[in-house]
GROMACS .gro file of C-alpha atoms in nm:
model
  466
    1MET     CA    1  -0.673  -5.670   3.004
    2LYS     CA    2  -0.544  -5.509   2.688
    3ARG     CA    3  -0.427  -5.152   2.713
    4LEU     CA    4  -0.519  -4.908   2.438
    5CYS     CA    5  -0.357  -4.577   2.352
    6ILE     CA    6  -0.563  -4.265   2.284
    7CYS     CA    7  -0.449  -4.292   1.920
    8GLU     CA    8  -0.623  -4.633   1.895
    9ILE     CA    9  -0.937  -4.525   2.081
   10CYS     CA   10  -0.989  -4.227   1.843
   11SER     CA   11  -1.241  -4.300   1.564
   12CYS     CA   12  -1.227  -3.964   1.381
   13GLY     CA   13  -0.850  -3.960   1.322
   14ARG     CA   14  -0.787  -3.617   1.479
   15HIS     CA   15  -0.667  -3.713   1.830
   16ARG     CA   16  -0.300  -3.801   1.881
   17CYS     CA   17  -0.067  -3.829   2.177
   18PRO     CA   18   0.210  -3.569   2.219
   19HIS     CA   19   0.531  -3.715   2.075
   20GLN     CA   20   0.843  -3.661   2.284
   21PRO     CA   21   1.143  -3.812   2.102
   22THR     CA   22   1.404  -3.680   2.350
   23ALA     CA   23   1.325  -3.902   2.647
   24LEU     CA   24   1.590  -3.943   2.914
   25TYR     CA   25   1.518  -4.307   2.995
   26GLY     CA   26   1.357  -4.490   2.703
   27LYS     CA   27   1.250  -4.853   2.684
   28ALA     CA   28   1.364  -5.012   2.359
   29SER     CA   29   1.135  -5.317   2.402
   30GLU     CA   30   0.811  -5.116   2.368
   31THR     CA   31   0.714  -5.011   2.015
   32CYS     CA   32   0.594  -4.657   1.938
   33VAL     CA   33   0.236  -4.658   1.812
   34LEU     CA   34   0.241  -4.289   1.716
   35THR     CA   35   0.246  -4.349   1.339
   36GLU     CA   36   0.177  -4.642   1.109
   37TYR     CA   37   0.510  -4.592   0.927
   38THR     CA   38   0.720  -4.692   1.230
   39GLU     CA   39   0.528  -5.018   1.267
   40LYS     CA   40   0.529  -5.137   0.904
   41PHE     CA   41   0.874  -5.010   0.795
   42PRO     CA   42   1.149  -5.108   1.042
   43ALA     CA   43   1.495  -4.953   1.026
   44TYR     CA   44   1.782  -5.136   0.852
   45GLY     CA   45   2.130  -5.117   0.999
   46GLY     CA   46   2.342  -5.251   0.711
   47HIS     CA   47   2.276  -4.959   0.477
   48SER     CA   48   2.549  -4.698   0.436
   49PRO     CA   49   2.533  -4.371   0.236
   50PRO     CA   50   2.709  -4.365  -0.104
   51GLN     CA   51   3.067  -4.244  -0.108
   52SER     CA   52   3.159  -3.933  -0.306
   53LEU     CA   53   3.393  -3.981  -0.604
   54LYS     CA   54   3.497  -3.616  -0.602
   55PRO     CA   55   3.879  -3.578  -0.570
   56LEU     CA   56   4.022  -3.407  -0.267
   57ALA     CA   57   4.092  -3.034  -0.296
   58VAL     CA   58   4.472  -3.057  -0.253
   59ASN     CA   59   4.692  -2.790  -0.413
   60GLN     CA   60   4.981  -2.953  -0.600
   61GLY     CA   61   5.210  -2.663  -0.675
   62ASP     CA   62   5.554  -2.641  -0.829
   63MET     CA   63   5.832  -2.760  -0.600
   64GLY     CA   64   6.084  -2.512  -0.740
   65ARG     CA   65   6.185  -2.182  -0.586
   66MET     CA   66   5.974  -1.880  -0.680
   67GLU     CA   67   6.138  -1.581  -0.843
   68GLY     CA   68   6.020  -1.261  -0.682
   69THR     CA   69   6.068  -1.037  -0.986
   70THR     CA   70   5.765  -0.910  -1.177
   71THR     CA   71   5.717  -0.728  -1.506
   72PHE     CA   72   5.638  -0.410  -1.312
   73LYS     CA   73   5.973  -0.427  -1.129
   74THR     CA   74   6.170  -0.490  -1.449
   75ASP     CA   75   5.991  -0.236  -1.672
   76PHE     CA   76   5.932   0.047  -1.424
   77VAL     CA   77   6.193   0.322  -1.423
   78PRO     CA   78   6.186   0.539  -1.107
   79TYR     CA   79   6.180   0.912  -1.162
   80LYS     CA   80   6.285   1.186  -0.927
   81VAL     CA   81   5.975   1.358  -0.794
   82THR     CA   82   6.007   1.718  -0.686
   83ARG     CA   83   5.757   1.916  -0.489
   84ARG     CA   84   5.540   2.156  -0.680
   85PRO     CA   85   5.631   2.518  -0.599
   86GLY     CA   86   5.357   2.689  -0.405
   87ARG     CA   87   5.233   3.044  -0.430
   88GLN     CA   88   5.435   3.282  -0.218
   89GLN     CA   89   5.219   3.504  -0.004
   90ALA     CA   90   5.289   3.871   0.025
   91GLU     CA   91   5.427   4.002   0.353
   92TYR     CA   92   5.185   4.183   0.581
   93GLU     CA   93   5.245   4.556   0.607
   94PRO     CA   94   5.054   4.735   0.883
   95SER     CA   95   4.880   5.056   0.782
   96PRO     CA   96   5.026   5.376   0.929
   97GLY     CA   97   4.834   5.583   1.184
   98ASP     CA   98   4.647   5.518   1.507
   99ILE     CA   99   4.325   5.321   1.540
  100ASP     CA  100   4.028   5.501   1.691
  101LEU     CA  101   3.892   5.252   1.940
  102GLY     CA  102   3.605   5.471   2.055
  103THR     CA  103   3.251   5.342   2.001
  104THR     CA  104   2.907   5.491   2.039
  105TYR     CA  105   2.845   5.259   2.334
  106SER     CA  106   3.148   5.389   2.526
  107LEU     CA  107   3.047   5.748   2.448
  108ASP     CA  108   2.675   5.721   2.528
  109PHE     CA  109   2.682   5.479   2.820
  110SER     CA  110   2.729   5.633   3.166
  111PRO     CA  111   2.817   5.391   3.447
  112TYR     CA  112   2.589   5.363   3.747
  113GLU     CA  113   2.658   5.242   4.097
  114VAL     CA  114   2.494   4.902   4.137
  115GLN     CA  115   2.402   4.768   4.479
  116PRO     CA  116   2.451   4.396   4.548
  117PHE     CA  117   2.143   4.182   4.507
  118ALA     CA  118   1.973   4.100   4.834
  119PRO     CA  119   1.808   3.754   4.820
  120SER     CA  120   1.457   3.726   4.954
  121ARG     CA  121   1.519   3.371   5.081
  122PRO     CA  122   1.558   3.349   5.460
  123ARG     CA  123   1.890   3.242   5.603
  124GLU     CA  124   1.943   2.876   5.671
  125ARG     CA  125   1.941   2.790   6.037
  126VAL     CA  126   2.165   2.501   6.137
  127GLN     CA  127   2.023   2.305   6.429
  128ALA     CA  128   2.331   2.130   6.569
  129THR     CA  129   2.388   1.974   6.908
  130GLY     CA  130   2.702   1.955   7.114
  131ALA     CA  131   2.701   1.574   7.129
  132LYS     CA  132   2.971   1.371   6.961
  133LEU     CA  133   2.877   1.217   6.626
  134ASP     CA  134   2.906   0.843   6.599
  135THR     CA  135   3.053   0.784   6.256
  136VAL     CA  136   3.047   0.402   6.265
  137PRO     CA  137   2.764   0.275   6.035
  138THR     CA  138   2.564  -0.038   6.089
  139TYR     CA  139   2.740  -0.202   5.796
  140LYS     CA  140   3.076  -0.187   5.972
  141GLU     CA  141   2.929  -0.316   6.296
  142ASP     CA  142   2.740  -0.610   6.144
  143PHE     CA  143   2.986  -0.713   5.874
  144ARG     CA  144   3.326  -0.777   6.017
  145GLN     CA  145   3.626  -0.807   5.794
  146TRP     CA  146   3.752  -1.158   5.739
  147GLY     CA  147   4.112  -1.248   5.715
  148VAL     CA  148   4.137  -1.359   5.351
  149CYS     CA  149   4.473  -1.469   5.223
  150LYS     CA  150   4.588  -1.391   4.875
  151ARG     CA  151   4.532  -1.665   4.619
  152GLU     CA  152   4.824  -1.793   4.424
  153LEU     CA  153   4.816  -1.752   4.049
  154LYS     CA  154   4.767  -2.065   3.841
  155LYS     CA  155   4.923  -1.899   3.537
  156PRO     CA  156   5.214  -2.102   3.398
  157GLU     CA  157   5.553  -1.944   3.385
  158LEU     CA  158   5.680  -1.813   3.051
  159THR     CA  159   5.971  -2.030   2.944
  160PHE     CA  160   6.020  -1.862   2.608
  161HIS     CA  161   6.334  -1.649   2.575
  162PRO     CA  162   6.394  -1.444   2.262
  163PRO     CA  163   6.708  -1.544   2.068
  164ASP     CA  164   7.016  -1.328   2.093
  165GLY     CA  165   7.125  -1.379   1.731
  166ARG     CA  166   7.047  -1.162   1.431
  167PHE     CA  167   6.704  -1.208   1.271
  168VAL     CA  168   6.708  -1.376   0.929
  169GLY     CA  169   6.417  -1.269   0.714
  170HIS     CA  170   6.404  -1.589   0.504
  171THR     CA  171   6.073  -1.774   0.492
  172THR     CA  172   6.011  -2.143   0.435
  173PHE     CA  173   5.872  -2.056   0.093
  174GLN     CA  174   6.198  -1.886  -0.009
  175ASP     CA  175   6.408  -2.173   0.126
  176ASP     CA  176   6.206  -2.459  -0.030
  177PHE     CA  177   6.131  -2.313  -0.374
  178LEU     CA  178   6.447  -2.269  -0.577
  179PRO     CA  179   6.440  -2.054  -0.894
  180ARG     CA  180   6.472  -2.280  -1.198
  181GLY     CA  181   6.415  -2.026  -1.473
  182LEU     CA  182   6.150  -2.015  -1.743
  183VAL     CA  183   6.121  -2.326  -1.961
  184PRO     CA  184   5.928  -2.281  -2.288
  185ARG     CA  185   5.645  -2.529  -2.336
  186GLU     CA  186   5.674  -2.776  -2.619
  187SER     CA  187   5.393  -2.754  -2.874
  188PHE     CA  188   5.230  -3.085  -2.971
  189LYS     CA  189   5.045  -2.931  -3.263
  190PRO     CA  190   5.131  -3.102  -3.596
  191PRO     CA  191   5.305  -2.880  -3.854
  192VAL     CA  192   5.082  -2.720  -4.115
  193ILE     CA  193   5.248  -2.877  -4.424
  194PRO     CA  194   5.035  -2.994  -4.716
  195ALA     CA  195   5.083  -3.360  -4.810
  196VAL     CA  196   5.181  -3.352  -5.182
  197SER     CA  197   5.204  -3.673  -5.379
  198ASP     CA  198   5.412  -3.736  -5.695
  199ILE     CA  199   5.154  -3.976  -5.848
  200PRO     CA  200   4.927  -3.808  -6.107
  201PHE     CA  201   4.563  -3.769  -6.010
  202ASN     CA  202   4.328  -4.045  -6.134
  203GLY     CA  203   3.992  -3.878  -6.197
  204VAL     CA  204   3.809  -4.191  -6.316
  205THR     CA  205   3.513  -4.279  -6.089
  206SER     CA  206   3.317  -4.600  -6.055
  207ASN     CA  207   3.019  -4.427  -6.216
  208GLN     CA  208   3.220  -4.352  -6.530
  209LEU     CA  209   3.342  -4.713  -6.553
  210THR     CA  210   3.014  -4.898  -6.489
  211TYR     CA  211   2.761  -4.654  -6.638
  212VAL     CA  212   2.604  -4.770  -6.969
  213PRO     CA  213   2.429  -4.491  -7.167
  214HIS     CA  214   2.079  -4.570  -7.293
  215LEU     CA  215   1.876  -4.396  -7.562
  216LEU     CA  216   1.581  -4.193  -7.432
  217GLU     CA  217   1.241  -4.245  -7.586
  218ALA     CA  218   1.025  -3.956  -7.699
  219ARG     CA  219   0.818  -3.812  -7.417
  220TYR     CA  220   0.446  -3.882  -7.444
  221VAL     CA  221   0.245  -3.563  -7.460
  222LYS     CA  222  -0.123  -3.595  -7.376
  223PRO     CA  223  -0.340  -3.401  -7.624
  224PRO     CA  224  -0.560  -3.135  -7.461
  225GLU     CA  225  -0.929  -3.216  -7.443
  226PRO     CA  226  -1.158  -2.967  -7.618
  227TYR     CA  227  -1.392  -2.766  -7.392
  228LYS     CA  228  -1.755  -2.874  -7.408
  229PRO     CA  229  -2.000  -2.632  -7.251
  230SER     CA  230  -2.284  -2.776  -7.046
  231SER     CA  231  -2.632  -2.776  -7.191
  232GLN     CA  232  -2.800  -2.726  -6.850
  233PRO     CA  233  -2.848  -2.370  -6.721
  234LEU     CA  234  -2.630  -2.253  -6.427
  235GLN     CA  235  -2.796  -2.284  -6.088
  236ASP     CA  236  -2.664  -1.988  -5.896
  237LEU     CA  237  -2.907  -2.025  -5.606
  238THR     CA  238  -2.742  -2.093  -5.271
  239THR     CA  239  -2.903  -2.274  -4.979
  240ASN     CA  240  -2.953  -1.941  -4.804
  241ARG     CA  241  -3.135  -1.788  -5.104
  242ARG     CA  242  -3.335  -2.104  -5.163
  243ASP     CA  243  -3.450  -2.152  -4.802
  244TYR     CA  244  -3.486  -1.784  -4.703
  245GLN     CA  245  -3.692  -1.615  -4.973
  246GLY     CA  246  -3.787  -1.317  -4.757
  247LEU     CA  247  -4.114  -1.138  -4.717
  248PRO     CA  248  -4.229  -0.841  -4.926
  249GLY     CA  249  -4.194  -0.521  -4.733
  250GLN     CA  250  -4.160  -0.149  -4.769
  251LEU     CA  251  -3.867   0.070  -4.694
  252ALA     CA  252  -3.858   0.237  -4.357
  253GLN     CA  253  -3.993   0.589  -4.378
  254SER     CA  254  -3.837   0.876  -4.184
  255CYS     CA  255  -4.051   1.038  -3.913
  256LYS     CA  256  -3.848   1.356  -3.927
  257PRO     CA  257  -4.061   1.658  -4.032
  258ASP     CA  258  -3.976   1.844  -4.350
  259PRO     CA  259  -3.740   2.135  -4.302
  260VAL     CA  260  -3.995   2.405  -4.388
  261LYS     CA  261  -3.930   2.755  -4.266
  262MET     CA  262  -4.211   2.880  -4.045
  263ALA     CA  263  -4.286   3.239  -4.151
  264SER     CA  264  -4.583   3.464  -4.081
  265ASP     CA  265  -4.691   3.810  -4.201
  266VAL     CA  266  -4.848   3.900  -3.864
  267PRO     CA  267  -4.652   4.174  -3.686
  268PHE     CA  268  -4.450   4.066  -3.380
  269GLN     CA  269  -4.617   4.123  -3.045
  270SER     CA  270  -4.372   4.268  -2.797
  271SER     CA  271  -4.586   4.179  -2.497
  272THR     CA  272  -4.486   3.855  -2.321
  273GLU     CA  273  -4.626   3.653  -2.037
  274PHE     CA  274  -4.346   3.779  -1.812
  275LYS     CA  275  -4.437   4.142  -1.882
  276GLU     CA  276  -4.809   4.080  -1.827
  277ARG     CA  277  -4.789   3.882  -1.500
  278PHE     CA  278  -4.486   4.033  -1.332
  279LEU     CA  279  -4.568   4.402  -1.276
  280GLU     CA  280  -4.318   4.657  -1.153
  281TRP     CA  281  -4.340   4.720  -0.781
  282PRO     CA  282  -4.231   5.046  -0.618
  283VAL     CA  283  -3.901   4.997  -0.436
  284ALA     CA  284  -3.799   5.224  -0.149
  285LEU     CA  285  -3.440   5.318  -0.075
  286PRO     CA  286  -3.273   5.129   0.210
  287LEU     CA  287  -3.249   5.306   0.545
  288LEU     CA  288  -2.897   5.410   0.627
  289HIS     CA  289  -2.778   5.428   0.987
  290LYS     CA  290  -2.656   5.777   1.062
  291SER     CA  291  -2.336   5.778   1.268
  292LEU     CA  292  -2.304   6.006   1.570
  293ASP     CA  293  -2.103   6.324   1.541
  294TYR     CA  294  -1.764   6.324   1.709
  295VAL     CA  295  -1.750   6.539   2.023
  296SER     CA  296  -1.400   6.625   2.139
  297PRO     CA  297  -1.329   6.594   2.515
  298THR     CA  298  -1.323   6.915   2.722
  299GLU     CA  299  -1.055   6.800   2.968
  300HIS     CA  300  -0.682   6.840   2.905
  301MET     CA  301  -0.507   6.527   2.765
  302ASP     CA  302  -0.175   6.422   2.918
  303MET     CA  303   0.055   6.341   2.624
  304THR     CA  304   0.354   6.235   2.833
  305THR     CA  305   0.470   5.869   2.814
  306THR     CA  306   0.693   5.658   3.035
  307SER     CA  307   0.973   5.683   2.780
  308GLY     CA  308   0.944   6.061   2.758
  309ALA     CA  309   0.931   6.097   3.135
  310ASP     CA  310   1.217   5.856   3.224
  311TYR     CA  311   1.445   5.912   2.924
  312ILE     CA  312   1.744   6.141   2.986
  313PRO     CA  313   1.859   6.320   2.667
  314HIS     CA  314   2.232   6.319   2.588
  315ASN     CA  315   2.438   6.536   2.361
  316ILE     CA  316   2.541   6.293   2.085
  317GLN     CA  317   2.752   6.388   1.789
  318PRO     CA  318   2.570   6.284   1.468
  319PHE     CA  319   2.720   6.004   1.266
  320ILE     CA  320   2.931   6.122   0.973
  321SER     CA  321   2.963   5.878   0.683
  322ALA     CA  322   3.311   5.812   0.549
  323LYS     CA  323   3.176   5.726   0.205
  324PRO     CA  324   3.267   5.986  -0.058
  325PHE     CA  325   2.989   6.181  -0.223
  326ASN     CA  326   2.867   6.072  -0.564
  327ARG     CA  327   3.005   6.315  -0.821
  328SER     CA  328   2.823   6.330  -1.148
  329THR     CA  329   3.035   6.243  -1.451
  330LYS     CA  330   2.791   6.392  -1.704
  331SER     CA  331   2.963   6.593  -1.977
  332THR     CA  332   2.819   6.911  -2.126
  333ALA     CA  333   2.970   6.843  -2.472
  334PRO     CA  334   2.732   6.725  -2.745
  335PHE     CA  335   2.718   6.351  -2.810
  336GLN     CA  336   2.917   6.231  -3.112
  337GLY     CA  337   2.715   5.951  -3.270
  338ARG     CA  338   2.969   5.857  -3.540
  339SER     CA  339   3.187   5.548  -3.512
  340THR     CA  340   3.439   5.359  -3.722
  341MET     CA  341   3.177   5.092  -3.789
  342ARG     CA  342   2.943   5.348  -3.948
  343ASP     CA  343   3.221   5.517  -4.145
  344ASP     CA  344   3.385   5.200  -4.287
  345PHE     CA  345   3.081   4.983  -4.350
  346GLN     CA  346   2.838   5.159  -4.580
  347PRO     CA  347   2.503   4.998  -4.665
  348TRP     CA  348   2.488   4.832  -5.006
  349VAL     CA  349   2.186   4.834  -5.232
  350ALA     CA  350   2.091   4.464  -5.231
  351LYS     CA  351   1.808   4.305  -5.427
  352ARG     CA  352   1.631   3.991  -5.325
  353GLN     CA  353   1.715   3.694  -5.547
  354GLY     CA  354   1.422   3.522  -5.709
  355ILE     CA  355   1.332   3.159  -5.648
  356VAL     CA  356   1.501   2.916  -5.885
  357LYS     CA  357   1.227   2.678  -5.997
  358LYS     CA  358   1.275   2.371  -6.208
  359PRO     CA  359   1.051   2.362  -6.517
  360GLU     CA  360   0.768   2.111  -6.493
  361GLU     CA  361   0.808   1.801  -6.704
  362MET     CA  362   0.437   1.731  -6.735
  363GLN     CA  363   0.212   1.991  -6.885
  364ARG     CA  364  -0.121   2.051  -6.721
  365ALA     CA  365  -0.435   1.993  -6.926
  366SER     CA  366  -0.631   2.301  -7.015
  367GLY     CA  367  -0.965   2.132  -7.091
  368ARG     CA  368  -1.245   2.036  -6.855
  369MET     CA  369  -1.195   1.725  -6.643
  370ASP     CA  370  -1.427   1.432  -6.707
  371ASP     CA  371  -1.501   1.297  -6.357
  372LEU     CA  372  -1.685   0.987  -6.484
  373THR     CA  373  -1.526   0.670  -6.338
  374THR     CA  374  -1.557   0.310  -6.451
  375PHE     CA  375  -1.769   0.233  -6.146
  376LYS     CA  376  -2.020   0.507  -6.235
  377ALA     CA  377  -2.023   0.402  -6.602
  378HIS     CA  378  -2.081   0.025  -6.551
  379TYR     CA  379  -2.279   0.029  -6.222
  380THR     CA  380  -2.641  -0.080  -6.253
  381PRO     CA  381  -2.865   0.024  -5.962
  382HIS     CA  382  -3.088  -0.244  -5.813
  383GLN     CA  383  -3.382  -0.221  -5.581
  384LEU     CA  384  -3.284  -0.299  -5.221
  385LYS     CA  385  -3.474  -0.562  -5.028
  386PRO     CA  386  -3.477  -0.540  -4.648
  387THR     CA  387  -3.320  -0.836  -4.470
  388VAL     CA  388  -3.550  -1.039  -4.251
  389SER     CA  389  -3.425  -1.139  -3.904
  390PHE     CA  390  -3.460  -1.512  -3.832
  391LYS     CA  391  -3.376  -1.469  -3.463
  392PRO     CA  392  -3.629  -1.654  -3.243
  393ALA     CA  393  -3.862  -1.453  -3.028
  394ASN     CA  394  -3.732  -1.364  -2.682
  395ALA     CA  395  -4.010  -1.549  -2.498
  396PRO     CA  396  -3.959  -1.785  -2.202
  397LEU     CA  397  -4.012  -2.153  -2.266
  398ARG     CA  398  -4.287  -2.265  -2.032
  399THR     CA  399  -4.451  -2.601  -1.994
  400GLN     CA  400  -4.757  -2.721  -1.805
  401ALA     CA  401  -4.586  -3.035  -1.675
  402PRO     CA  402  -4.482  -3.026  -1.307
  403MET     CA  403  -4.111  -2.993  -1.226
  404GLU     CA  404  -3.935  -3.309  -1.121
  405GLY     CA  405  -3.746  -3.214  -0.807
  406GLY     CA  406  -3.599  -3.552  -0.727
  407THR     CA  407  -3.217  -3.588  -0.716
  408MET     CA  408  -2.981  -3.882  -0.682
  409TYR     CA  409  -2.880  -3.758  -0.336
  410SER     CA  410  -3.237  -3.760  -0.203
  411THR     CA  411  -3.311  -4.107  -0.350
  412GLU     CA  412  -2.982  -4.288  -0.274
  413PHE     CA  413  -2.883  -4.121   0.057
  414THR     CA  414  -2.903  -4.350   0.358
  415PRO     CA  415  -2.922  -4.169   0.694
  416LYS     CA  416  -2.655  -4.279   0.937
  417ARG     CA  417  -2.617  -4.232   1.306
  418ILE     CA  418  -2.372  -3.954   1.399
  419SER     CA  419  -2.142  -4.073   1.672
  420ILE     CA  420  -1.911  -3.867   1.889
  421CYS     CA  421  -1.547  -3.970   1.903
  422PRO     CA  422  -1.474  -4.113   2.253
  423ALA     CA  423  -1.127  -3.952   2.246
  424SER     CA  424  -1.284  -3.603   2.242
  425TYR     CA  425  -1.388  -3.639   2.608
  426GLU     CA  426  -1.146  -3.552   2.886
  427SER     CA  427  -1.189  -3.908   3.014
  428PRO     CA  428  -1.308  -4.152   2.739
  429PRO     CA  429  -1.627  -4.336   2.853
  430GLY     CA  430  -1.575  -4.706   2.905
  431PHE     CA  431  -1.200  -4.665   2.967
  432ALA     CA  432  -0.992  -4.595   3.275
  433PHE     CA  433  -0.660  -4.413   3.262
  434GLU     CA  434  -0.374  -4.642   3.359
  435LYS     CA  435  -0.040  -4.467   3.286
  436SER     CA  436   0.160  -4.263   3.034
  437ASP     CA  437   0.505  -4.367   2.910
  438ASP     CA  438   0.817  -4.154   2.866
  439ARG     CA  439   0.729  -4.074   2.502
  440GLY     CA  440   0.396  -3.912   2.592
  441HIS     CA  441   0.153  -4.195   2.504
  442LYS     CA  442  -0.149  -4.222   2.730
  443PHE     CA  443  -0.270  -4.577   2.786
  444TYR     CA  444  -0.626  -4.657   2.893
  445ARG     CA  445  -0.769  -4.986   3.024
  446LYS     CA  446  -1.108  -5.102   2.899
  447LEU     CA  447  -1.359  -5.151   3.181
  448SER     CA  448  -1.574  -5.457   3.230
  449SER     CA  449  -1.954  -5.462   3.181
  450ASN     CA  450  -2.022  -5.423   3.560
  451ASN     CA  451  -1.802  -5.115   3.594
  452ARG     CA  452  -1.939  -4.970   3.271
  453ASN     CA  453  -2.296  -4.965   3.406
  454LYS     CA  454  -2.188  -4.757   3.703
  455MET     CA  455  -2.047  -4.482   3.478
  456VAL     CA  456  -2.238  -4.179   3.358
  457VAL     CA  457  -2.455  -4.251   3.058
  458MET     CA  458  -2.351  -4.062   2.742
  459PRO     CA  459  -2.605  -3.821   2.588
  460LYS     CA  460  -2.817  -3.968   2.311
  461VAL     CA  461  -2.728  -3.840   1.964
  462VAL     CA  462  -3.017  -3.801   1.718
  463PRO     CA  463  -2.916  -3.862   1.354
  464VAL     CA  464  -2.963  -3.564   1.124
  465VAL     CA  465  -3.109  -3.639   0.780
  466SER     CA  466  -3.050  -3.370   0.519
   0.00000   0.00000   0.00000
């Protein structure tokens, strides 16, 4: 009986076996039916990737010895650098006299005898017995110490011994590259020398030798044709004017009333509807709440406080400021308002210079201006005709014929039976699971007609016609 994979049983194309390419024990004889590409396009073993023609990145340097001198070493001249002299600080001189180390705290504070603080916590009672304490824990009793010998080190012995001779600081680069000096490069550019010939220049060209001059004929000039006016009158009517003649109509009249001042000789009546309907009502003053009179207490009031009762007054010397008093430097002599600025610089009588105006080149006309333009002189007024709108009326197009509701889909659609993919079931009907290979493919065996009748009947699917 042929075995089928779940990929081959599927009819909707959405059910696939899990692909496991990293199998430990694979069978090369069986083909993978996971994709169609692996079946139709086999692998070719004789194909090799193209080789790169890029040269190898090998540094081909000069084999001569390198000279360690640079332009900085040859051009730089060392200078003697001295330290910049710093600012010398002045020596500290203590001020004469004694320092008064007395403070207001030491003068005002009086020491008190302080009793040690008695804790309110009860004393700790140690409940000890006279028996001997066994200090051997269960760990020492259960886990005995094993006799473990020390492991030998597998580290190799150091056979390197530093040399006893003097260290030579030469490198392989200094030994292999010998200084050969600077060799100027030879220029392959040709010399800029003009090539001068001794033979005189021959300016005769092939055109001068082979050209034969011909006489030019007189140019034909076409005589101008005289203008002949047309005998027919000019038709200046356009298709728009010819087809759209327009309808006679009148100009739109304004519905705005004339601005006529409404005036009347009747005296103004001061009475209004508000004054006639809304009469004045008597309003009473708001009632004010009268506060109670203050009655002082008859008993004696104790004005003593805790601070006044517990505070002990001390004889304290008032603080004397060491700042000198401000002495007024106001002088009683009269103020002298004269200065050298006022004496030396006297005000000059200066006049404002008039504006220097350039005389006008064009003289203004003294006569009356004629404001008549060429447009006003040649314009001929015409009677305006209102334009007629040829826009069709905004009315819906309706017809009495019934609407044809048939479509190509409703006429050509053929209802088909909707089938359920057998691979969507947990166990496909009509198939029995046989085995799964190392790549994850599940193979099913198709049952015979006798075994198929014993299986559960699939639910009937009714086709849906849209």
